[in-house]
PDB file of C-alpha atoms and ligand atoms in Angstrom:
ATOM      1  CA  MET C  27      48.036 127.775 113.781  1.00  0.00           C
ATOM      2  CA  SER C  28      46.742 125.268 116.127  1.00  0.00           C
ATOM      3  CA  GLU C  29      47.748 121.740 115.969  1.00  0.00           C
ATOM      4  CA  GLN C  30      44.162 121.072 114.143  1.00  0.00           C
ATOM      5  CA  ASN C  31      44.527 122.650 111.766  1.00  0.00           C
ATOM      6  CA  ASP C  32      48.249 121.841 111.173  1.00  0.00           C
ATOM      7  CA  GLN C  33      46.569 118.652 110.710  1.00  0.00           C
ATOM      8  CA  GLU C  34      43.741 119.227 107.831  1.00  0.00           C
ATOM      9  CA  ALA C  35      46.196 121.911 105.803  1.00  0.00           C
ATOM     10  CA  GLU C  36      48.065 120.769 102.772  1.00  0.00           C
ATOM     11  CA  VAL C  37      51.399 120.244 103.795  1.00  0.00           C
ATOM     12  CA  VAL C  38      52.396 120.703 100.202  1.00  0.00           C
ATOM     13  CA  LEU C  39      50.837 122.787  97.420  1.00  0.00           C
ATOM     14  CA  TYR C  40      50.793 121.511  93.843  1.00  0.00           C
ATOM     15  CA  GLU C  41      50.783 124.435  91.140  1.00  0.00           C
ATOM     16  CA  VAL C  42      51.348 124.137  86.935  1.00  0.00           C
ATOM     17  CA  ARG C  43      52.287 127.150  84.994  1.00  0.00           C
ATOM     18  CA  GLY C  44      53.300 126.226  81.682  1.00  0.00           C
ATOM     19  CA  ALA C  45      55.727 124.346  81.461  1.00  0.00           C
ATOM     20  CA  ILE C  46      56.703 124.590  85.190  1.00  0.00           C
ATOM     21  CA  ALA C  47      55.611 122.868  88.399  1.00  0.00           C
ATOM     22  CA  LEU C  48      56.100 124.444  91.716  1.00  0.00           C
ATOM     23  CA  VAL C  49      55.938 122.198  94.388  1.00  0.00           C
ATOM     24  CA  THR C  50      55.461 124.504  97.555  1.00  0.00           C
ATOM     25  CA  MET C  51      56.213 123.227 100.858  1.00  0.00           C
ATOM     26  CA  ASN C  52      53.732 124.711 103.264  1.00  0.00           C
ATOM     27  CA  ARG C  53      54.063 124.603 106.945  1.00  0.00           C
ATOM     28  CA  PRO C  54      55.140 128.094 107.315  1.00  0.00           C
ATOM     29  CA  GLU C  55      54.156 128.460 110.887  1.00  0.00           C
ATOM     30  CA  TYR C  56      56.990 125.827 111.455  1.00  0.00           C
ATOM     31  CA  HIS C  57      59.203 127.262 109.456  1.00  0.00           C
ATOM     32  CA  ASN C  58      58.651 124.320 107.006  1.00  0.00           C
ATOM     33  CA  ALA C  59      60.071 121.728 109.336  1.00  0.00           C
ATOM     34  CA  GLN C  60      59.417 118.302 107.561  1.00  0.00           C
ATOM     35  CA  ASN C  61      57.362 115.179 109.565  1.00  0.00           C
ATOM     36  CA  SER C  62      56.498 112.447 107.459  1.00  0.00           C
ATOM     37  CA  ARG C  63      53.150 113.877 105.947  1.00  0.00           C
ATOM     38  CA  MET C  64      55.246 116.659 103.715  1.00  0.00           C
ATOM     39  CA  THR C  65      57.898 113.939 102.688  1.00  0.00           C
ATOM     40  CA  TYR C  66      55.578 111.699 101.409  1.00  0.00           C
ATOM     41  CA  ALA C  67      53.434 115.227 100.233  1.00  0.00           C
ATOM     42  CA  LEU C  68      56.519 115.966  98.433  1.00  0.00           C
ATOM     43  CA  ASP C  69      56.720 112.403  97.000  1.00  0.00           C
ATOM     44  CA  ALA C  70      53.529 112.562  95.517  1.00  0.00           C
ATOM     45  CA  ALA C  71      53.730 116.124  94.259  1.00  0.00           C
ATOM     46  CA  PHE C  72      57.124 115.111  92.379  1.00  0.00           C
ATOM     47  CA  ARG C  73      55.410 111.280  91.406  1.00  0.00           C
ATOM     48  CA  ARG C  74      52.655 114.332  89.754  1.00  0.00           C
ATOM     49  CA  ALA C  75      55.156 116.099  88.167  1.00  0.00           C
ATOM     50  CA  CYS C  76      57.117 113.382  86.297  1.00  0.00           C
ATOM     51  CA  ASP C  77      53.743 111.798  85.098  1.00  0.00           C
ATOM     52  CA  ASP C  78      52.477 115.077  83.177  1.00  0.00           C
ATOM     53  CA  ASP C  79      53.727 115.605  79.862  1.00  0.00           C
ATOM     54  CA  GLU C  80      53.346 118.906  79.843  1.00  0.00           C
ATOM     55  CA  VAL C  81      55.616 119.869  82.864  1.00  0.00           C
ATOM     56  CA  LYS C  82      59.546 120.506  81.676  1.00  0.00           C
ATOM     57  CA  VAL C  83      60.744 121.592  84.963  1.00  0.00           C
ATOM     58  CA  ILE C  84      60.227 121.288  88.468  1.00  0.00           C
ATOM     59  CA  VAL C  85      60.913 124.086  91.464  1.00  0.00           C
ATOM     60  CA  LEU C  86      60.530 123.366  95.066  1.00  0.00           C
ATOM     61  CA  ARG C  87      59.890 126.311  97.367  1.00  0.00           C
ATOM     62  CA  GLY C  88      58.748 126.942 100.747  1.00  0.00           C
ATOM     63  CA  ALA C  89      55.858 129.160 102.065  1.00  0.00           C
ATOM     64  CA  GLY C  90      56.696 132.020 104.456  1.00  0.00           C
ATOM     65  CA  LYS C  91      60.251 133.191 105.475  1.00  0.00           C
ATOM     66  CA  HIS C  92      61.596 130.219 105.216  1.00  0.00           C
ATOM     67  CA  PHE C  93      62.759 127.510 102.846  1.00  0.00           C
ATOM     68  CA  SER C  94      63.049 124.506 105.616  1.00  0.00           C
ATOM     69  CA  ALA C  95      64.091 125.133 109.220  1.00  0.00           C
ATOM     70  CA  GLY C  96      64.894 121.061 108.877  1.00  0.00           C
ATOM     71  CA  HIS C  97      63.390 117.652 110.147  1.00  0.00           C
ATOM     72  CA  ASP C  98      60.673 118.252 111.943  1.00  0.00           C
ATOM     73  CA  ILE C  99      62.133 117.408 115.899  1.00  0.00           C
ATOM     74  CA  GLY C 100      59.572 119.028 117.824  1.00  0.00           C
ATOM     75  CA  THR C 101      56.192 120.098 116.567  1.00  0.00           C
ATOM     76  CA  PRO C 102      52.609 119.410 117.394  1.00  0.00           C
ATOM     77  CA  GLY C 103      52.546 117.848 114.127  1.00  0.00           C
ATOM     78  CA  ARG C 104      55.905 115.512 114.707  1.00  0.00           C
ATOM     79  CA  ASP C 105      54.827 111.909 113.224  1.00  0.00           C
ATOM     80  CA  VAL C 106      57.808 109.607 113.961  1.00  0.00           C
ATOM     81  CA  ASN C 107      55.866 107.321 115.258  1.00  0.00           C
ATOM     82  CA  GLN C 108      53.124 106.893 112.540  1.00  0.00           C
ATOM     83  CA  SER C 109      52.811 104.129 109.806  1.00  0.00           C
ATOM     84  CA  PHE C 110      52.712 105.516 106.020  1.00  0.00           C
ATOM     85  CA  GLU C 111      52.307 103.594 102.985  1.00  0.00           C
ATOM     86  CA  ARG C 112      55.490 103.488 102.253  1.00  0.00           C
ATOM     87  CA  SER C 113      57.117 105.184  98.156  1.00  0.00           C
ATOM     88  CA  SER C 114      60.293 102.080  98.701  1.00  0.00           C
ATOM     89  CA  LEU C 115      60.470  98.518  99.483  1.00  0.00           C
ATOM     90  CA  TRP C 116      61.435  99.120 103.106  1.00  0.00           C
ATOM     91  CA  TYR C 117      59.431  97.658 105.304  1.00  0.00           C
ATOM     92  CA  ASP C 118      57.410  99.721 108.139  1.00  0.00           C
ATOM     93  CA  HIS C 119      59.916 101.170 111.183  1.00  0.00           C
ATOM     94  CA  VAL C 120      57.170 101.255 113.680  1.00  0.00           C
ATOM     95  CA  ASN C 121      56.837  98.444 115.847  1.00  0.00           C
ATOM     96  CA  LYS C 122      61.065  97.542 115.615  1.00  0.00           C
ATOM     97  CA  PRO C 123      63.157  97.606 118.398  1.00  0.00           C
ATOM     98  CA  GLY C 124      66.229  99.393 118.541  1.00  0.00           C
ATOM     99  CA  GLY C 125      68.668 100.725 115.947  1.00  0.00           C
ATOM    100  CA  GLU C 126      66.308  98.905 113.616  1.00  0.00           C
ATOM    101  CA  PHE C 127      63.140 101.554 114.128  1.00  0.00           C
ATOM    102  CA  LEU C 128      64.992 104.576 112.710  1.00  0.00           C
ATOM    103  CA  TYR C 129      67.594 103.121 110.681  1.00  0.00           C
ATOM    104  CA  ALA C 130      63.988 101.209 108.349  1.00  0.00           C
ATOM    105  CA  ARG C 131      62.182 104.999 109.369  1.00  0.00           C
ATOM    106  CA  GLU C 132      65.495 106.984 107.634  1.00  0.00           C
ATOM    107  CA  GLN C 133      66.352 104.483 105.097  1.00  0.00           C
ATOM    108  CA  GLU C 134      62.639 105.694 103.710  1.00  0.00           C
ATOM    109  CA  VAL C 135      61.623 108.865 104.788  1.00  0.00           C
ATOM    110  CA  TYR C 136      65.334 110.885 104.291  1.00  0.00           C
ATOM    111  CA  LEU C 137      68.081 109.108 102.127  1.00  0.00           C
ATOM    112  CA  GLY C 138      65.510 106.647 100.240  1.00  0.00           C
ATOM    113  CA  MET C 139      63.514 109.620  99.228  1.00  0.00           C
ATOM    114  CA  CYS C 140      66.349 111.930  98.574  1.00  0.00           C
ATOM    115  CA  ARG C 141      67.643 109.595  96.469  1.00  0.00           C
ATOM    116  CA  ARG C 142      64.939 109.047  94.784  1.00  0.00           C
ATOM    117  CA  TRP C 143      63.777 113.010  94.238  1.00  0.00           C
ATOM    118  CA  ARG C 144      67.504 113.229  92.837  1.00  0.00           C
ATOM    119  CA  GLU C 145      67.026 110.875  90.149  1.00  0.00           C
ATOM    120  CA  MET C 146      63.653 112.446  88.899  1.00  0.00           C
ATOM    121  CA  PRO C 147      63.801 112.456  85.220  1.00  0.00           C
ATOM    122  CA  LYS C 148      63.407 115.927  84.390  1.00  0.00           C
ATOM    123  CA  PRO C 149      65.051 119.010  86.095  1.00  0.00           C
ATOM    124  CA  THR C 150      64.323 120.830  89.479  1.00  0.00           C
ATOM    125  CA  ILE C 151      65.627 123.986  90.720  1.00  0.00           C
ATOM    126  CA  ALA C 152      65.299 124.881  94.815  1.00  0.00           C
ATOM    127  CA  MET C 153      64.359 128.572  95.453  1.00  0.00           C
ATOM    128  CA  VAL C 154      65.298 128.972  98.797  1.00  0.00           C
ATOM    129  CA  GLN C 155      64.803 132.037 100.990  1.00  0.00           C
ATOM    130  CA  GLY C 156      65.174 132.733 104.590  1.00  0.00           C
ATOM    131  CA  ALA C 157      66.764 129.245 106.992  1.00  0.00           C
ATOM    132  CA  CYS C 158      68.175 126.323 105.144  1.00  0.00           C
ATOM    133  CA  ILE C 159      68.836 124.294 107.814  1.00  0.00           C
ATOM    134  CA  ALA C 160      69.624 120.872 107.997  1.00  0.00           C
ATOM    135  CA  GLY C 161      67.286 118.929 106.688  1.00  0.00           C
ATOM    136  CA  GLY C 162      66.473 121.707 104.552  1.00  0.00           C
ATOM    137  CA  LEU C 163      69.967 121.007 103.217  1.00  0.00           C
ATOM    138  CA  MET C 164      68.632 117.712 101.945  1.00  0.00           C
ATOM    139  CA  LEU C 165      65.408 118.920  99.733  1.00  0.00           C
ATOM    140  CA  ALA C 166      67.664 121.991  98.335  1.00  0.00           C
ATOM    141  CA  TRP C 167      70.577 119.342  97.544  1.00  0.00           C
ATOM    142  CA  VAL C 168      68.612 117.003  96.209  1.00  0.00           C
ATOM    143  CA  CYS C 169      67.681 119.549  93.059  1.00  0.00           C
ATOM    144  CA  ASP C 170      70.037 120.479  90.189  1.00  0.00           C
ATOM    145  CA  LEU C 171      69.990 124.033  90.594  1.00  0.00           C
ATOM    146  CA  ILE C 172      69.824 126.267  93.622  1.00  0.00           C
ATOM    147  CA  VAL C 173      68.348 129.676  93.027  1.00  0.00           C
ATOM    148  CA  ALA C 174      68.627 131.614  96.173  1.00  0.00           C
ATOM    149  CA  SER C 175      67.786 134.907  98.210  1.00  0.00           C
ATOM    150  CA  GLU C 176      70.633 137.268  99.501  1.00  0.00           C
ATOM    151  CA  ASP C 177      69.038 136.949 102.637  1.00  0.00           C
ATOM    152  CA  SER C 178      69.529 132.523 102.874  1.00  0.00           C
ATOM    153  CA  TYR C 179      71.707 130.993 105.069  1.00  0.00           C
ATOM    154  CA  TYR C 180      72.893 127.338 105.360  1.00  0.00           C
ATOM    155  CA  ALA C 181      74.010 125.501 108.279  1.00  0.00           C
ATOM    156  CA  ASP C 182      73.831 121.622 109.232  1.00  0.00           C
ATOM    157  CA  PRO C 183      73.728 122.125 113.147  1.00  0.00           C
ATOM    158  CA  VAL C 184      73.414 118.356 114.038  1.00  0.00           C
ATOM    159  CA  VAL C 185      77.104 117.231 115.177  1.00  0.00           C
ATOM    160  CA  ARG C 186      75.851 118.697 118.195  1.00  0.00           C
ATOM    161  CA  MET C 187      73.789 115.748 118.827  1.00  0.00           C
ATOM    162  CA  GLY C 188      76.617 114.218 118.689  1.00  0.00           C
ATOM    163  CA  ILE C 189      75.793 112.741 114.739  1.00  0.00           C
ATOM    164  CA  PRO C 190      77.916 113.233 111.632  1.00  0.00           C
ATOM    165  CA  GLY C 191      75.576 115.547 109.110  1.00  0.00           C
ATOM    166  CA  VAL C 192      72.555 114.828 107.672  1.00  0.00           C
ATOM    167  CA  GLU C 193      71.305 111.961 106.462  1.00  0.00           C
ATOM    168  CA  TYR C 194      72.176 112.714 102.908  1.00  0.00           C
ATOM    169  CA  PHE C 195      75.962 113.059 103.290  1.00  0.00           C
ATOM    170  CA  ALA C 196      76.588 115.159 100.403  1.00  0.00           C
ATOM    171  CA  HIS C 197      78.993 117.745 101.958  1.00  0.00           C
ATOM    172  CA  VAL C 198      81.896 116.958 100.367  1.00  0.00           C
ATOM    173  CA  HIS C 199      80.215 117.539  97.334  1.00  0.00           C
ATOM    174  CA  GLU C 200      78.338 120.698  97.841  1.00  0.00           C
ATOM    175  CA  LEU C 201      81.381 122.046  99.712  1.00  0.00           C
ATOM    176  CA  ASN C 202      84.682 121.067  99.197  1.00  0.00           C
ATOM    177  CA  PRO C 203      86.425 119.000 102.142  1.00  0.00           C
ATOM    178  CA  ARG C 204      87.876 121.527 104.291  1.00  0.00           C
ATOM    179  CA  ILE C 205      85.105 123.698 104.321  1.00  0.00           C
ATOM    180  CA  ALA C 206      82.966 121.082 104.649  1.00  0.00           C
ATOM    181  CA  LYS C 207      84.571 120.408 107.711  1.00  0.00           C
ATOM    182  CA  GLU C 208      84.484 123.914 109.361  1.00  0.00           C
ATOM    183  CA  PHE C 209      80.670 123.648 108.477  1.00  0.00           C
ATOM    184  CA  LEU C 210      79.825 120.097 110.176  1.00  0.00           C
ATOM    185  CA  PHE C 211      82.638 121.412 113.121  1.00  0.00           C
ATOM    186  CA  LEU C 212      80.909 124.660 114.001  1.00  0.00           C
ATOM    187  CA  GLY C 213      77.476 124.026 113.112  1.00  0.00           C
ATOM    188  CA  GLU C 214      77.377 127.799 112.263  1.00  0.00           C
ATOM    189  CA  ARG C 215      75.345 129.668 109.321  1.00  0.00           C
ATOM    190  CA  MET C 216      76.739 130.400 106.239  1.00  0.00           C
ATOM    191  CA  PRO C 217      75.462 133.170 104.618  1.00  0.00           C
ATOM    192  CA  ALA C 218      74.583 132.921 100.826  1.00  0.00           C
ATOM    193  CA  GLU C 219      77.355 134.787  99.479  1.00  0.00           C
ATOM    194  CA  ARG C 220      79.753 132.281 100.775  1.00  0.00           C
ATOM    195  CA  ALA C 221      77.573 129.242  99.708  1.00  0.00           C
ATOM    196  CA  TYR C 222      77.470 130.729  96.028  1.00  0.00           C
ATOM    197  CA  GLN C 223      81.617 131.142  96.311  1.00  0.00           C
ATOM    198  CA  MET C 224      81.831 127.653  97.224  1.00  0.00           C
ATOM    199  CA  GLY C 225      79.500 126.283  94.169  1.00  0.00           C
ATOM    200  CA  MET C 226      76.311 125.725  96.438  1.00  0.00           C
ATOM    201  CA  LEU C 227      74.253 128.188  94.563  1.00  0.00           C
ATOM    202  CA  ASN C 228      73.642 128.852  90.935  1.00  0.00           C
ATOM    203  CA  ARG C 229      72.329 132.600  91.590  1.00  0.00           C
ATOM    204  CA  VAL C 230      72.088 134.736  94.510  1.00  0.00           C
ATOM    205  CA  VAL C 231      69.390 137.325  94.392  1.00  0.00           C
ATOM    206  CA  PRO C 232      67.585 140.010  96.292  1.00  0.00           C
ATOM    207  CA  ARG C 233      64.397 138.468  98.085  1.00  0.00           C
ATOM    208  CA  GLU C 234      61.659 140.243  95.946  1.00  0.00           C
ATOM    209  CA  ARG C 235      63.249 138.990  92.809  1.00  0.00           C
ATOM    210  CA  LEU C 236      63.768 135.453  93.688  1.00  0.00           C
ATOM    211  CA  GLU C 237      60.611 134.029  92.321  1.00  0.00           C
ATOM    212  CA  GLU C 238      60.839 135.612  89.290  1.00  0.00           C
ATOM    213  CA  GLU C 239      64.555 134.809  88.938  1.00  0.00           C
ATOM    214  CA  CYS C 240      63.577 131.571  89.398  1.00  0.00           C
ATOM    215  CA  LEU C 241      60.974 130.872  87.060  1.00  0.00           C
ATOM    216  CA  ALA C 242      62.637 132.549  84.030  1.00  0.00           C
ATOM    217  CA  ILE C 243      65.328 129.963  84.232  1.00  0.00           C
ATOM    218  CA  ALA C 244      63.070 127.508  84.941  1.00  0.00           C
ATOM    219  CA  GLY C 245      61.200 128.951  81.665  1.00  0.00           C
ATOM    220  CA  ARG C 246      64.501 128.775  79.687  1.00  0.00           C
ATOM    221  CA  ILE C 247      64.988 125.725  80.556  1.00  0.00           C
ATOM    222  CA  ALA C 248      62.278 124.523  79.671  1.00  0.00           C
ATOM    223  CA  GLN C 249      62.998 125.366  75.921  1.00  0.00           C
ATOM    224  CA  MET C 250      65.187 122.676  75.692  1.00  0.00           C
ATOM    225  CA  PRO C 251      64.213 119.018  74.233  1.00  0.00           C
ATOM    226  CA  ARG C 252      62.994 116.505  77.566  1.00  0.00           C
ATOM    227  CA  LEU C 253      65.103 113.762  76.923  1.00  0.00           C
ATOM    228  CA  GLY C 254      68.427 115.597  75.970  1.00  0.00           C
ATOM    229  CA  LEU C 255      67.603 117.304  79.465  1.00  0.00           C
ATOM    230  CA  GLN C 256      67.222 113.955  81.557  1.00  0.00           C
ATOM    231  CA  LEU C 257      70.340 112.494  79.911  1.00  0.00           C
ATOM    232  CA  THR C 258      72.352 115.661  80.453  1.00  0.00           C
ATOM    233  CA  LYS C 259      71.352 115.061  84.330  1.00  0.00           C
ATOM    234  CA  GLN C 260      71.597 111.490  84.447  1.00  0.00           C
ATOM    235  CA  ALA C 261      75.226 112.184  82.674  1.00  0.00           C
ATOM    236  CA  VAL C 262      76.148 114.317  85.667  1.00  0.00           C
ATOM    237  CA  ASN C 263      74.410 112.559  88.372  1.00  0.00           C
ATOM    238  CA  ASN C 264      76.633 109.499  87.325  1.00  0.00           C
ATOM    239  CA  ALA C 265      79.958 111.088  86.767  1.00  0.00           C
ATOM    240  CA  GLU C 266      79.140 112.572  90.691  1.00  0.00           C
ATOM    241  CA  ASP C 267      78.222 108.905  91.705  1.00  0.00           C
ATOM    242  CA  LEU C 268      81.629 108.031  89.472  1.00  0.00           C
ATOM    243  CA  MET C 269      83.383 110.489  92.115  1.00  0.00           C
ATOM    244  CA  GLY C 270      82.425 108.679  94.901  1.00  0.00           C
ATOM    245  CA  LYS C 271      78.779 110.873  96.273  1.00  0.00           C
ATOM    246  CA  ARG C 272      76.826 107.773  96.363  1.00  0.00           C
ATOM    247  CA  ALA C 273      79.782 105.268  98.293  1.00  0.00           C
ATOM    248  CA  THR C 274      80.364 108.271 100.841  1.00  0.00           C
ATOM    249  CA  MET C 275      77.042 108.577 101.500  1.00  0.00           C
ATOM    250  CA  ASP C 276      76.068 104.942 101.861  1.00  0.00           C
ATOM    251  CA  MET C 277      79.124 104.594 104.590  1.00  0.00           C
ATOM    252  CA  VAL C 278      78.383 107.482 106.398  1.00  0.00           C
ATOM    253  CA  PHE C 279      74.665 106.333 106.796  1.00  0.00           C
ATOM    254  CA  GLY C 280      75.956 103.374 108.659  1.00  0.00           C
ATOM    255  CA  LEU C 281      78.364 105.995 110.712  1.00  0.00           C
ATOM    256  CA  HIS C 282      74.813 108.726 111.251  1.00  0.00           C
ATOM    257  CA  HIS C 283      73.196 105.540 112.529  1.00  0.00           C
ATOM    258  CA  PHE C 284      76.112 104.351 114.897  1.00  0.00           C
ATOM    259  CA  ALA C 285      75.662 108.030 116.784  1.00  0.00           C
ATOM    260  CA  HIS C 286      71.829 107.105 116.800  1.00  0.00           C
ATOM    261  CA  VAL C 287      72.189 104.298 118.840  1.00  0.00           C
ATOM    262  CA  HIS C 288      74.964 105.800 121.096  1.00  0.00           C
ATOM    263  CA  ASN C 289      72.973 108.130 122.023  1.00  0.00           C
ATOM    264  CA  GLU C 290      69.985 106.047 122.746  1.00  0.00           C
ATOM    265  CA  LEU C 291      72.228 103.910 124.556  1.00  0.00           C
ATOM    266  CA  THR C 292      74.289 106.741 127.008  1.00  0.00           C
ATOM    267  CA  SER C 293      71.489 109.280 126.953  1.00  0.00           C
ATOM    268  CA  GLY C 294      67.819 107.386 126.161  1.00  0.00           C
ATOM    269  CA  ASP C 295      66.966 109.656 123.114  1.00  0.00           C
ATOM    270  CA  LYS C 296      67.945 108.779 119.936  1.00  0.00           C
ATOM    271  CA  LEU C 297      69.057 113.209 118.823  1.00  0.00           C
ATOM    272  CA  GLY C 298      70.786 113.059 122.102  1.00  0.00           C
ATOM    273  CA  GLY C 299      68.586 115.269 124.195  1.00  0.00           C
ATOM    274  CA  TYR C 300      67.848 117.898 121.251  1.00  0.00           C
ATOM    275  CA  ASP C 301      64.680 119.232 120.421  1.00  0.00           C
ATOM    276  CA  ALA C 302      64.318 121.942 117.989  1.00  0.00           C
ATOM    277  CA  LYS C 303      64.413 124.341 121.062  1.00  0.00           C
ATOM    278  CA  ALA C 304      67.134 123.290 122.777  1.00  0.00           C
ATOM    279  CA  MET C 305      69.103 123.180 119.135  1.00  0.00           C
ATOM    280  CA  ALA C 306      68.452 127.146 118.928  1.00  0.00           C
ATOM    281  CA  SER C 307      68.928 127.669 122.469  1.00  0.00           C
ATOM    282  CA  SER C 308      72.461 126.258 122.042  1.00  0.00           C
ATOM    283  CA  GLN C 309      73.286 127.507 118.556  1.00  0.00           C
ATOM    284  CA  ARG C 310      72.483 130.778 120.415  1.00  0.00           C
ATOM    285  CA  LYS C 311      75.063 130.611 123.330  1.00  0.00           C
ATOM    286  CA  ALA C 312      77.436 129.111 121.610  1.00  0.00           C
ATOM    287  CA  ALA C 313      77.147 131.920 119.022  1.00  0.00           C
ATOM    288  CA  GLU C 314      77.656 134.413 122.073  1.00  0.00           C
ATOM    289  CA  ALA C 315      80.460 132.740 123.310  1.00  0.00           C
TER     290      ALA C 315
HETATM  291 ZN1  LIG H 411      69.092 110.750 111.593  1.00  0.00          ZN
END
């Protein structure tokens, strides 16, 4: 698909089936790499689902072969330098100097939005196939349940950029700390089966049954009372925060931005000189070593 088409296409699709809202990332030609256009469209779709009294459960999925290859660090639709109408009270990042540029942007489009989505007052299920990499993990992790296909895989390779993991640092809550270190230090793909054993995934099913299984679970949840579901979600989320999830994320967000600024000072690039292609080829070389 050409750049022109990508700019015109709906980057997020929205559909309601009975009591279930299906929110679909729709940049399959870029493995659903998330640009700001997509995160704002996701935010709008989630708001629509939360506002609709008929919707009881929200399913997040990705069109095509992969759930999400992460944040957009190199497609023609990369829009890191563009302003959008913000969903939080953070000021616009675009005209800000030094470390303030990315700090303001990531407070809004990554940490801020992910936290907002985690706190949606309705149950959410991520339906994951293929790659779920870096920023893709953030979207799966903010959901209450993750239903995945056997061929799905998970990785956070951003330590290669000198950065301690993606902006939504839930690694030590999704995995036990020693496994989280392995996951980050190596940056390698964790197959669905291992992620399931670690408790990161709720179900692993064959690819051809993924949608059916995911919607069946969503349908059963939808039979529960709305307020009961919301209060239960709040109970578990609050318990996680009391275990340090929110405070850990705030602390690591500071380290993350120290790394961005250090990269810029030493290499002139906030990502340490890596774009999507350079990341993929260094991953390949490491795997061959
Ligand atoms: Zn960042």
